[in-house]
Coordinates of C-alpha atoms and ligand atoms in Angstrom, one line a residue:
M1 CA 22.1 -9.8 22.4
C2 CA 20.7 -11.5 19.4
D3 CA 21.9 -8.7 17.1
S4 CA 25.6 -9.4 17.9
D5 CA 27.5 -10.5 14.8
D6 CA 30.3 -12.4 16.5
V7 CA 28.5 -15.7 17.0
M8 CA 30.5 -17.5 14.3
E9 CA 33.9 -17.5 15.9
I10 CA 33.0 -18.7 19.3
S11 CA 31.6 -21.9 20.7
V12 CA 28.4 -20.7 22.2
P13 CA 27.3 -22.1 25.6
M14 CA 23.7 -22.8 26.4
D15 CA 22.2 -19.8 28.3
T16 CA 20.0 -20.6 31.3
D17 CA 17.7 -17.7 30.5
N18 CA 14.2 -19.0 29.6
C19 CA 13.6 -16.7 26.7
E20 CA 16.9 -16.6 24.9
R21 CA 19.4 -19.3 24.3
Y22 CA 22.7 -19.5 22.5
V23 CA 24.0 -22.7 21.1
D24 CA 26.3 -24.0 18.3
V25 CA 23.6 -26.1 16.6
I26 CA 19.8 -25.7 16.7
I27 CA 17.8 -28.7 15.7
V28 CA 14.1 -28.3 14.8
G29 CA 12.0 -31.4 15.2
A30 CA 12.4 -34.2 17.7
G31 CA 11.4 -37.1 15.4
L32 CA 13.9 -39.8 14.5
S33 CA 15.8 -37.5 12.1
G34 CA 16.3 -34.5 14.4
L35 CA 17.2 -36.7 17.4
T36 CA 19.6 -38.8 15.4
A37 CA 21.3 -35.6 14.3
A38 CA 21.6 -34.4 17.9
Y39 CA 22.9 -37.9 19.0
H40 CA 25.7 -37.9 16.3
I41 CA 26.8 -34.3 17.0
N42 CA 27.0 -35.1 20.7
K43 CA 28.7 -38.4 20.2
T44 CA 31.3 -37.0 17.7
D45 CA 32.0 -33.7 19.5
P46 CA 30.5 -33.4 23.0
G47 CA 31.9 -29.9 23.2
T48 CA 29.4 -28.7 20.6
S49 CA 26.4 -27.1 22.3
L50 CA 23.0 -27.9 20.9
C51 CA 19.3 -27.6 21.5
V52 CA 16.4 -29.5 20.0
L53 CA 13.1 -27.6 19.6
E54 CA 10.0 -29.7 19.2
A55 CA 6.5 -28.3 18.6
N56 CA 4.7 -31.3 20.1
D57 CA 4.5 -32.3 23.8
R58 CA 6.3 -35.6 23.0
V59 CA 9.3 -36.8 21.1
G60 CA 9.2 -39.5 18.3
G61 CA 7.2 -37.6 15.6
R62 CA 5.8 -40.3 13.3
T63 CA 6.7 -43.1 15.8
L64 CA 4.3 -43.5 18.7
T65 CA 4.2 -46.6 21.0
V66 CA 1.2 -47.1 23.3
P67 CA 0.4 -49.6 26.1
L68 CA -2.7 -51.7 25.4
K69 CA -4.5 -54.3 27.5
T70 CA -3.5 -57.9 26.7
K71 CA -4.2 -61.4 28.0
N72 CA -3.9 -62.2 31.7
G73 CA -4.9 -58.6 32.7
T74 CA -1.5 -57.2 31.7
T75 CA -0.5 -54.5 29.2
D76 CA 2.0 -54.6 26.3
D77 CA 3.5 -51.9 24.0
F78 CA 2.3 -51.6 20.4
D79 CA 3.3 -49.2 17.6
L80 CA 0.8 -46.8 16.1
G81 CA 3.3 -45.2 13.8
G82 CA 6.6 -46.5 12.3
H83 CA 6.6 -50.2 12.9
W84 CA 8.8 -52.6 10.8
V85 CA 12.5 -52.6 9.8
G86 CA 14.7 -54.9 7.8
R87 CA 18.3 -55.9 7.7
S88 CA 19.0 -54.1 4.4
Q89 CA 18.0 -50.8 6.1
T90 CA 21.5 -50.2 7.3
A91 CA 21.2 -46.8 8.9
I92 CA 18.3 -47.8 11.3
M93 CA 19.8 -51.3 12.0
E94 CA 23.1 -49.8 13.0
L95 CA 21.4 -47.3 15.3
L96 CA 19.3 -50.0 16.9
D97 CA 22.5 -52.0 17.6
E98 CA 24.2 -48.9 19.0
L99 CA 21.3 -48.2 21.3
G100 CA 21.1 -51.9 22.5
L101 CA 17.6 -52.4 21.0
E102 CA 16.6 -55.8 19.8
T103 CA 14.3 -56.9 16.9
Y104 CA 12.0 -59.9 16.4
T105 CA 10.5 -61.4 13.3
Q106 CA 7.1 -60.7 11.8
R107 CA 5.0 -63.9 11.7
I108 CA 4.2 -65.1 8.2
D109 CA 3.2 -68.8 8.4
G110 CA -0.3 -69.6 7.0
T111 CA -2.7 -68.4 4.4
Y112 CA -3.2 -64.8 3.1
L113 CA -6.5 -63.3 2.2
L114 CA -7.4 -61.0 -0.7
Q115 CA -10.5 -59.0 -1.4
I116 CA -10.1 -57.0 -4.6
G117 CA -13.0 -54.9 -6.1
G118 CA -16.2 -56.5 -4.8
D119 CA -16.9 -58.4 -1.6
K120 CA -15.4 -61.8 -2.7
I121 CA -12.6 -63.0 -0.4
T122 CA -10.0 -65.4 -1.8
S123 CA -7.0 -67.0 -0.1
Y124 CA -3.5 -68.0 -1.1
S125 CA -0.4 -69.4 0.6
S126 CA 2.4 -68.8 -1.9
D127 CA 4.0 -65.5 -3.0
T128 CA 1.4 -65.3 -5.8
P129 CA -1.8 -63.5 -4.9
S130 CA -5.1 -65.2 -5.7
L131 CA -6.0 -63.2 -8.8
P132 CA -7.2 -64.6 -12.2
F133 CA -4.5 -66.1 -14.4
L134 CA -4.5 -63.2 -16.9
S135 CA -4.3 -60.6 -14.2
L136 CA -1.3 -62.4 -12.7
L137 CA 0.4 -62.4 -16.1
D138 CA -0.4 -58.7 -16.4
L139 CA 1.1 -58.0 -12.9
K140 CA 4.2 -60.1 -13.7
M141 CA 4.9 -58.0 -16.8
F142 CA 4.2 -54.8 -14.9
N143 CA 6.6 -55.7 -12.1
N144 CA 9.3 -56.6 -14.8
K145 CA 8.8 -53.1 -16.3
I146 CA 9.1 -51.4 -12.9
E147 CA 12.3 -53.4 -12.2
K148 CA 13.7 -52.4 -15.6
F149 CA 12.6 -48.7 -15.1
R150 CA 13.9 -48.3 -11.6
K151 CA 17.4 -49.4 -12.7
T152 CA 17.5 -46.4 -15.0
I153 CA 17.2 -44.1 -12.0
D154 CA 19.9 -42.7 -9.7
P155 CA 17.8 -41.9 -6.6
A156 CA 20.0 -38.9 -5.8
H157 CA 19.3 -37.4 -9.3
P158 CA 15.9 -38.9 -10.4
Y159 CA 15.0 -36.2 -12.8
E160 CA 18.1 -37.0 -14.9
C161 CA 16.9 -40.5 -15.8
P162 CA 15.9 -41.0 -19.5
N163 CA 12.2 -40.8 -18.7
G164 CA 12.6 -38.2 -15.9
E165 CA 10.7 -35.3 -17.5
E166 CA 7.8 -37.6 -18.8
W167 CA 7.4 -39.5 -15.5
D168 CA 7.4 -36.2 -13.5
K169 CA 4.4 -35.1 -15.5
T170 CA 2.5 -38.4 -15.2
S171 CA 0.4 -39.5 -12.3
L172 CA 0.7 -43.0 -11.0
E173 CA -3.0 -43.6 -11.8
T174 CA -2.3 -42.7 -15.5
F175 CA 0.7 -45.0 -15.4
L176 CA -1.3 -47.9 -14.1
N177 CA -3.9 -47.4 -16.8
Q178 CA -1.1 -47.2 -19.5
H179 CA 0.8 -50.3 -18.4
L180 CA -1.8 -52.7 -16.9
W181 CA -4.6 -54.2 -18.9
T182 CA -6.8 -56.2 -16.6
K183 CA -9.2 -54.6 -14.1
A184 CA -8.2 -56.9 -11.2
A185 CA -4.4 -56.2 -11.6
K186 CA -5.1 -52.4 -11.7
E187 CA -7.3 -52.6 -8.6
Y188 CA -4.7 -54.8 -6.8
M189 CA -1.9 -52.3 -7.5
R190 CA -4.2 -49.4 -6.3
V191 CA -4.6 -51.3 -3.0
I192 CA -0.8 -51.9 -2.7
I193 CA 0.1 -48.3 -3.5
R194 CA -2.6 -47.0 -1.0
A195 CA -1.3 -49.4 1.7
L196 CA 2.4 -48.5 1.0
S197 CA 2.2 -44.8 0.6
S198 CA -1.0 -43.8 2.5
M199 CA -2.3 -42.0 -0.6
E200 CA -4.1 -42.6 -3.9
P201 CA -2.1 -43.3 -7.1
S202 CA -3.7 -40.1 -8.6
Q203 CA -1.9 -38.0 -5.9
Q204 CA 1.7 -38.9 -6.8
S205 CA 3.9 -38.8 -9.8
V206 CA 5.4 -41.8 -11.4
L207 CA 8.9 -40.4 -10.9
S208 CA 8.3 -39.8 -7.2
L209 CA 7.4 -43.5 -6.6
M210 CA 10.0 -44.8 -9.0
A211 CA 12.7 -42.8 -7.1
S212 CA 11.6 -44.3 -3.8
I213 CA 11.7 -47.8 -5.4
A214 CA 15.2 -47.1 -6.7
G215 CA 16.3 -45.9 -3.3
S216 CA 14.9 -49.0 -1.6
G217 CA 16.5 -51.6 -4.0
G218 CA 13.3 -52.5 -5.8
L219 CA 9.6 -53.0 -5.3
E220 CA 10.0 -56.4 -3.8
P221 CA 12.2 -55.3 -0.8
M222 CA 9.6 -52.6 -0.1
L223 CA 6.7 -55.1 -0.1
E224 CA 8.1 -58.4 1.1
V225 CA 8.0 -59.7 4.6
T226 CA 11.4 -61.2 5.0
E227 CA 14.2 -60.2 7.4
D228 CA 16.0 -58.3 4.7
S229 CA 13.0 -56.4 3.4
A230 CA 11.0 -53.6 4.9
Q231 CA 8.4 -55.6 6.8
G232 CA 10.4 -58.5 8.2
L233 CA 11.4 -57.3 11.7
K234 CA 9.9 -55.4 14.6
V235 CA 11.6 -53.5 17.5
K236 CA 11.1 -55.1 20.9
G237 CA 9.2 -52.7 23.1
G238 CA 8.3 -50.4 20.1
T239 CA 9.9 -47.8 17.9
Q240 CA 9.2 -44.6 19.9
Q241 CA 11.7 -45.8 22.5
I242 CA 14.5 -45.1 19.9
S243 CA 13.7 -41.4 20.3
K244 CA 13.4 -41.6 24.0
I245 CA 16.8 -43.3 24.4
L246 CA 18.3 -40.7 22.0
V247 CA 17.0 -38.0 24.3
D248 CA 18.6 -39.7 27.3
K249 CA 21.9 -39.9 25.4
V250 CA 21.8 -36.2 24.3
G251 CA 20.4 -34.9 27.6
S252 CA 16.8 -34.2 28.3
D253 CA 17.5 -30.6 29.3
R254 CA 18.6 -30.0 25.7
V255 CA 15.3 -31.2 24.1
L256 CA 12.7 -28.6 24.6
L257 CA 9.0 -29.6 24.0
N258 CA 6.0 -27.4 23.1
Q259 CA 8.3 -25.1 21.1
L260 CA 6.7 -24.4 17.7
V261 CA 9.3 -22.7 15.5
E262 CA 7.6 -20.0 13.5
R263 CA 10.5 -17.9 12.1
I264 CA 14.1 -18.5 11.0
V265 CA 16.3 -15.5 10.4
Q266 CA 19.9 -15.9 9.2
N267 CA 22.8 -14.0 8.0
D268 CA 26.5 -14.7 7.3
N269 CA 27.2 -15.2 11.0
K270 CA 24.3 -16.7 12.8
V271 CA 20.8 -18.1 12.6
I272 CA 18.0 -17.0 15.0
V273 CA 14.9 -19.0 15.6
S274 CA 11.7 -17.6 17.1
C275 CA 9.1 -19.9 18.7
R276 CA 5.4 -19.2 19.0
N277 CA 5.6 -18.9 22.8
G278 CA 8.4 -16.3 22.8
L279 CA 11.6 -18.4 23.1
K280 CA 14.4 -17.2 20.9
V281 CA 17.5 -19.3 20.1
T282 CA 20.6 -18.1 18.3
G283 CA 23.0 -20.6 16.8
R284 CA 25.8 -21.0 14.3
R285 CA 24.0 -23.7 12.3
L286 CA 20.5 -25.1 12.2
I287 CA 19.2 -28.5 11.2
L288 CA 15.6 -28.5 10.1
A289 CA 14.2 -32.0 10.6
T290 CA 10.5 -31.3 10.0
P291 CA 8.2 -32.6 7.3
P292 CA 7.8 -30.5 4.2
A293 CA 4.3 -29.3 5.2
A294 CA 5.9 -27.9 8.4
V295 CA 8.7 -26.2 6.5
D296 CA 6.2 -24.4 4.4
K297 CA 4.6 -22.9 7.5
I298 CA 7.8 -21.4 8.8
T299 CA 8.7 -17.8 7.8
F300 CA 12.3 -17.6 6.5
E301 CA 14.4 -14.4 6.3
P302 CA 15.9 -14.3 3.7
T303 CA 13.2 -16.2 2.0
L304 CA 14.0 -19.7 0.8
P305 CA 15.1 -20.1 -2.8
V306 CA 12.3 -20.7 -5.3
E307 CA 13.1 -24.4 -5.8
R308 CA 12.7 -25.2 -2.0
R309 CA 9.5 -23.2 -1.8
E310 CA 8.1 -24.9 -4.9
I311 CA 8.9 -28.4 -3.7
N312 CA 7.6 -28.0 -0.2
K313 CA 4.3 -26.8 -1.6
R314 CA 4.1 -29.7 -3.9
Y315 CA 4.4 -32.5 -1.4
N316 CA 1.0 -34.3 -1.0
F317 CA 0.5 -35.7 2.5
G318 CA -1.2 -39.1 2.6
D319 CA -3.8 -40.4 5.1
Y320 CA -3.4 -43.3 7.4
I321 CA -5.6 -44.4 10.3
K322 CA -3.6 -47.1 12.0
T323 CA -5.4 -49.3 14.5
I324 CA -4.2 -52.0 16.9
V325 CA -6.7 -54.5 18.3
T326 CA -5.6 -56.9 21.0
Y327 CA -7.1 -60.3 21.7
G328 CA -7.0 -63.1 24.3
E329 CA -5.7 -65.5 21.7
D330 CA -4.5 -65.5 18.1
F331 CA -7.6 -67.2 16.7
W332 CA -6.6 -66.4 13.1
T333 CA -3.4 -68.5 13.5
K334 CA -5.4 -71.4 14.8
K335 CA -7.4 -71.2 11.6
G336 CA -4.3 -71.4 9.5
L337 CA -4.3 -67.7 8.6
V338 CA -1.3 -65.3 8.7
G339 CA -3.6 -62.4 9.8
E340 CA -2.8 -60.5 6.6
V341 CA -5.6 -59.2 4.3
E342 CA -5.2 -56.9 1.3
T343 CA -8.5 -55.4 0.4
S344 CA -10.2 -52.5 -1.5
G345 CA -12.4 -52.5 1.7
G346 CA -15.3 -54.5 0.5
P347 CA -18.9 -53.2 0.7
S348 CA -19.9 -50.5 3.2
D349 CA -23.4 -49.5 4.5
V350 CA -22.1 -46.4 6.3
P351 CA -23.2 -43.2 4.4
G352 CA -20.2 -41.3 3.1
C353 CA -17.9 -44.3 3.0
D354 CA -17.7 -46.0 -0.4
N355 CA -16.0 -49.1 0.9
G356 CA -15.3 -50.8 4.3
P357 CA -12.6 -49.3 6.6
I358 CA -9.7 -51.7 6.0
T359 CA -6.9 -51.5 3.4
V360 CA -4.5 -54.0 4.9
T361 CA -4.2 -56.0 8.1
M362 CA -1.2 -57.8 9.6
D363 CA -0.4 -59.9 12.6
A364 CA 0.9 -57.6 15.4
M365 CA 1.8 -60.0 18.1
S366 CA 4.2 -58.4 20.6
H367 CA 7.6 -59.9 21.3
T368 CA 6.2 -61.2 24.6
G369 CA 3.5 -63.2 22.7
S370 CA 0.4 -60.9 23.2
P371 CA -1.9 -61.5 20.3
A372 CA -2.9 -58.5 18.2
L373 CA -3.9 -57.4 14.7
V374 CA -2.8 -54.1 13.1
I375 CA -5.1 -52.4 10.6
F376 CA -4.3 -49.7 8.1
T377 CA -7.0 -47.6 6.7
A378 CA -5.3 -45.7 3.9
G379 CA -5.8 -43.0 1.2
K380 CA -9.5 -42.2 0.3
Q381 CA -10.7 -44.8 2.7
A382 CA -8.9 -43.0 5.6
R383 CA -10.3 -39.6 4.5
Q384 CA -13.9 -41.0 4.4
W385 CA -13.7 -43.1 7.6
G386 CA -11.8 -40.3 9.4
Q387 CA -15.0 -38.2 9.2
Q388 CA -17.0 -40.8 11.1
Q389 CA -17.5 -41.0 14.9
V390 CA -15.0 -43.3 16.7
D391 CA -17.6 -45.9 17.7
V392 CA -19.0 -46.1 14.1
R393 CA -15.4 -46.7 12.8
R394 CA -14.6 -49.2 15.6
N395 CA -17.8 -51.2 14.9
A396 CA -17.1 -51.2 11.2
V397 CA -13.4 -52.3 11.7
L398 CA -14.4 -55.2 14.0
Q399 CA -17.2 -56.2 11.7
S400 CA -14.8 -56.3 8.7
L401 CA -12.2 -58.3 10.8
S402 CA -15.0 -60.8 11.6
T403 CA -15.7 -61.4 8.0
Y404 CA -12.0 -62.2 7.4
F405 CA -11.1 -64.0 10.6
G406 CA -14.3 -65.1 12.3
K407 CA -16.7 -63.9 15.0
E408 CA -13.9 -64.0 17.7
A409 CA -12.7 -60.7 16.1
L410 CA -15.8 -59.0 17.6
S411 CA -14.5 -59.4 21.2
P412 CA -11.2 -57.6 21.5
L413 CA -9.4 -56.9 24.8
D414 CA -8.4 -53.4 23.7
Y415 CA -8.7 -51.2 20.6
C416 CA -6.6 -48.1 19.8
E417 CA -6.4 -46.0 16.7
K418 CA -4.5 -43.0 15.4
D419 CA -5.5 -40.8 12.5
W420 CA -2.2 -39.3 11.4
S421 CA -3.9 -36.7 9.2
K422 CA -5.0 -35.0 12.4
E423 CA -1.4 -34.5 13.6
E424 CA -1.2 -30.7 13.6
Y425 CA 2.6 -30.3 13.4
I426 CA 3.3 -33.2 11.0
G427 CA 0.5 -32.8 8.5
G428 CA -0.2 -36.4 7.7
A429 CA 1.3 -39.9 7.4
L430 CA 3.7 -40.1 4.5
A431 CA 4.4 -37.4 1.9
S432 CA 5.0 -38.0 -1.8
L433 CA 5.5 -35.5 -4.6
G434 CA 2.6 -34.8 -7.0
T435 CA 3.1 -34.2 -10.8
G436 CA 5.5 -31.6 -11.9
A437 CA 7.4 -31.4 -8.6
M438 CA 10.5 -33.6 -9.3
Q439 CA 12.0 -31.0 -11.6
Y440 CA 12.7 -29.0 -8.4
F441 CA 14.1 -32.1 -6.5
E442 CA 17.8 -31.7 -6.8
E443 CA 17.9 -28.0 -5.9
G444 CA 15.0 -28.1 -3.5
I445 CA 15.7 -31.1 -1.3
G446 CA 18.4 -31.8 1.2
G447 CA 21.7 -29.9 1.3
N448 CA 21.7 -26.5 2.9
F449 CA 20.5 -22.9 2.4
M450 CA 23.1 -20.6 4.1
R451 CA 23.2 -21.9 7.7
V452 CA 20.1 -24.1 7.5
H453 CA 20.6 -27.8 6.7
F454 CA 17.6 -29.9 5.6
A455 CA 17.0 -33.3 7.2
G456 CA 13.9 -35.5 7.6
R457 CA 12.7 -38.6 5.9
E458 CA 11.5 -36.8 2.8
T459 CA 15.1 -35.6 2.1
A460 CA 16.5 -39.2 2.1
V461 CA 18.0 -40.9 -0.9
E462 CA 17.8 -44.4 0.5
W463 CA 14.6 -45.8 2.0
D464 CA 13.0 -42.4 1.9
G465 CA 9.6 -43.7 3.0
N466 CA 10.9 -45.3 6.2
M467 CA 12.4 -44.7 9.6
C468 CA 15.7 -45.7 7.9
G469 CA 15.6 -42.6 5.7
A470 CA 14.9 -40.4 8.7
V471 CA 18.0 -41.8 10.5
E472 CA 20.2 -41.5 7.4
T473 CA 19.3 -37.8 7.0
G474 CA 19.9 -37.1 10.7
K475 CA 23.4 -38.6 10.5
R476 CA 24.1 -36.8 7.1
T477 CA 23.2 -33.4 8.4
A478 CA 25.1 -33.9 11.7
L479 CA 28.3 -34.6 9.7
E480 CA 27.6 -31.6 7.4
V481 CA 27.2 -29.3 10.3
L482 CA 30.2 -30.7 12.3
E483 CA 32.4 -30.3 9.2
V484 CA 31.6 -26.6 8.7
L485 CA 31.8 -25.8 12.4
Q486 CA 35.3 -27.3 12.6
Ligands
LIG501 C1 1.2 -44.9 10.5 C2 2.6 -44.9 10.0 C3 3.2 -46.2 9.8 C4 4.6 -46.2 9.4 N1 5.2 -47.4 9.3 C5 6.5 -47.5 9.1 C6 7.2 -48.7 9.1 O1 6.6 -49.8 9.4 N2 8.5 -48.7 8.9 C7 9.2 -47.6 8.7 O2 10.5 -47.7 8.5 N3 8.6 -46.4 8.6 C8 7.3 -46.3 8.8 N4 6.6 -45.1 8.8 C9 7.4 -43.9 8.5 C10 8.3 -43.4 9.6 O3 7.6 -43.4 10.8 C11 8.8 -42.0 9.3 O4 9.4 -42.0 8.0 C12 9.8 -41.4 10.3 O5 9.4 -41.6 11.6 C13 9.9 -39.9 10.0 O6 10.8 -39.3 10.9 P1 11.3 -37.8 10.7 O7 12.1 -37.5 11.9 O8 11.8 -37.5 9.3 O9 9.9 -36.9 10.8 P2 8.8 -36.8 11.9 O10 8.7 -38.1 12.7 O11 7.6 -36.3 11.3 O12 9.4 -35.7 12.9 C14 9.3 -34.4 12.7 C15 9.1 -33.6 14.0 O13 9.1 -32.2 13.7 C16 8.1 -31.6 14.6 N5 7.8 -30.3 14.0 C17 7.1 -30.0 12.9 N6 7.0 -28.7 12.7 C18 7.7 -28.1 13.7 C19 8.0 -26.7 14.0 N7 7.6 -25.7 13.3 N8 8.7 -26.5 15.2 C20 9.2 -27.5 15.9 N9 8.9 -28.8 15.7 C21 8.2 -29.1 14.6 C22 7.0 -32.6 14.6 O14 6.1 -32.4 15.7 C23 7.7 -33.9 14.6 O15 7.9 -34.4 15.9 C24 5.3 -45.0 9.2 C25 4.7 -43.8 9.4 C26 3.3 -43.7 9.8 C27 2.7 -42.4 10.0

C-alpha cells in the first residue's frame, strides 16, 4: 500500500491498522514546536488528518514539570526544563492566552549575590553587578558594542551582515578576549554566557550568539527579569501542561509515544516514515520538529541537501543540570536576598570538578507560595558534575547554597535534578552553532526540502533560544503545510 503513488490528490484518513497509517500530515516530535504545529493545523482545518510521532514516553520535550514536596505536607509543580516567559515573546504569550493558562511574576526584591573567579562573594541591589569600577566600565563599553553590532544583523539572514563572514569564523571566547580588557569582566561574561546558553563561549561562534541577540531584541531583554523580558513571568502549574493541553485539543489518539523515527523516504507524491518499532506512516507532508542532533540521526531518502547536513552536524549541544530544591520557608527573602547568585562556582574539593556545582540560582517560589530555589549547573561545570554520583552532587549543591544563603539551605523538603545532556532523543539542553556553521544557515535551516518542513526552536528567527521560538516555528510550518495542501 505504501508504494501507491496517488496519495497527493486525496485527503488520507487515519488507518486503524497498528503497523501502517495514512494521514495528510505527519509531525515528528511532540515538544512545543511539533504540538503547536498539530494544534494550528487542527484548528485551521479540522478535516486535515494528522499524526504526531514522539520517540519518548512523554510529551513536552525540553519542558518537564514535576511534583515536589512542599510545606504543610503537600506537593506543588515545578519546572525542570523551560521555565520563564515574557510579554515581548508574542508567540508563546498568545498561545498561553488561547489555552487559558495564566502567568505570575518572578520575585526580584532584595539583594543579588555575585562570586566571580575565586571564592569571594559580593552583593548588590541595583542593576549594576558588584564588580570593580574598571571592570564595570569595560562591561558598559562591551554592552554598547554588542548593541551596536546586533543592530547590523537581520536575524533571518545573519551571514549577510557586514561582519558576517568574520564573526562566523570567530569563537565567542576569542571575541571576549578581543573586546574586554579586565579579568573580572571577562569572567563575568563567561558566567553569563554559560548560564544563558548552557555552553562555554569557546563552543559557539560570535555570529550564532549575535543572531540570537538580534532576534530577541537585544542582550538586555534576554537577561533582564522584568515582565517584558525573558525571565519576568512563570506559567502557573508549569510549562509542560502547555503540551498536555495541546494533546487534548488535537486528540490523544493522534499523538503516538515511543515512536522513534529512523527513516524518512519521500518522492513527488508522498512521504513515508519508518519508526524503530516497525510502525510506518505515509503522508502528504511532514513537519520535522526535532532538535538538530536528532535530525542528523535520521536516514533521509533522497539524502538531505549538503547545507542541511552540514548545519545539523555543526550544532553544539550545551549541558545543563537543572535542580529544584524546596524548603519550608524562604529564609533567603527574610535575609533581604533575592535568591539569585551568579557564580563561576567557587572552590571545589571534589576530584574531577574544577569549581563548585552552581552557575546561577534564582527564586523558584510556586504560584501557590511554596518556597523553592532553582539551580543551573551549566557548560563545563555540568559536564564535570554530571560525572559524579547523585548524592555527591546533592551534597555539594546544598553546601554551596548554604555559603550563599545560610545553613537553613542544608535542610530541604525535597530535591530534584535533571541532567539534560542525558536525554537520549534530544541530545542536550540548548544548541548553538560552532564556528564556520552560519555560512550554511540560510539554505540549511527552516523552510522545506521537498515534502519535509523543518520546525523546532533551532529554526526560529525570533527568540530562538526559548519556548517562544519553538511555538513560532510550529505555527509557521503549520501554515506552510496547510497552504500547499490546499
Ligand atoms: C533546562 C532548560 C531550561 C530552559 N529554560 C527556558 C526558559 O526559562 N524559557 C524558555 O523560553 N525556554 C527555556 N528553555 C528552552 C525551551 O525549553 C526549548 O527551546 C523548547 O522547549 C524547545 O521545543 P522544541 O519543540 O523545539 O524541541 P524539543 O522540546 O526538544 O522537542 C523535540 C521532541 O522531538 C522528539 N524527538 C527527537 N528525535 C525524534 C525522533 N527521531 N523521532 C520522534 N521524536 C523525536 C524529542 O523526544 C522531543 O520530545 C529551556 C530548556 C532547558 C533544557
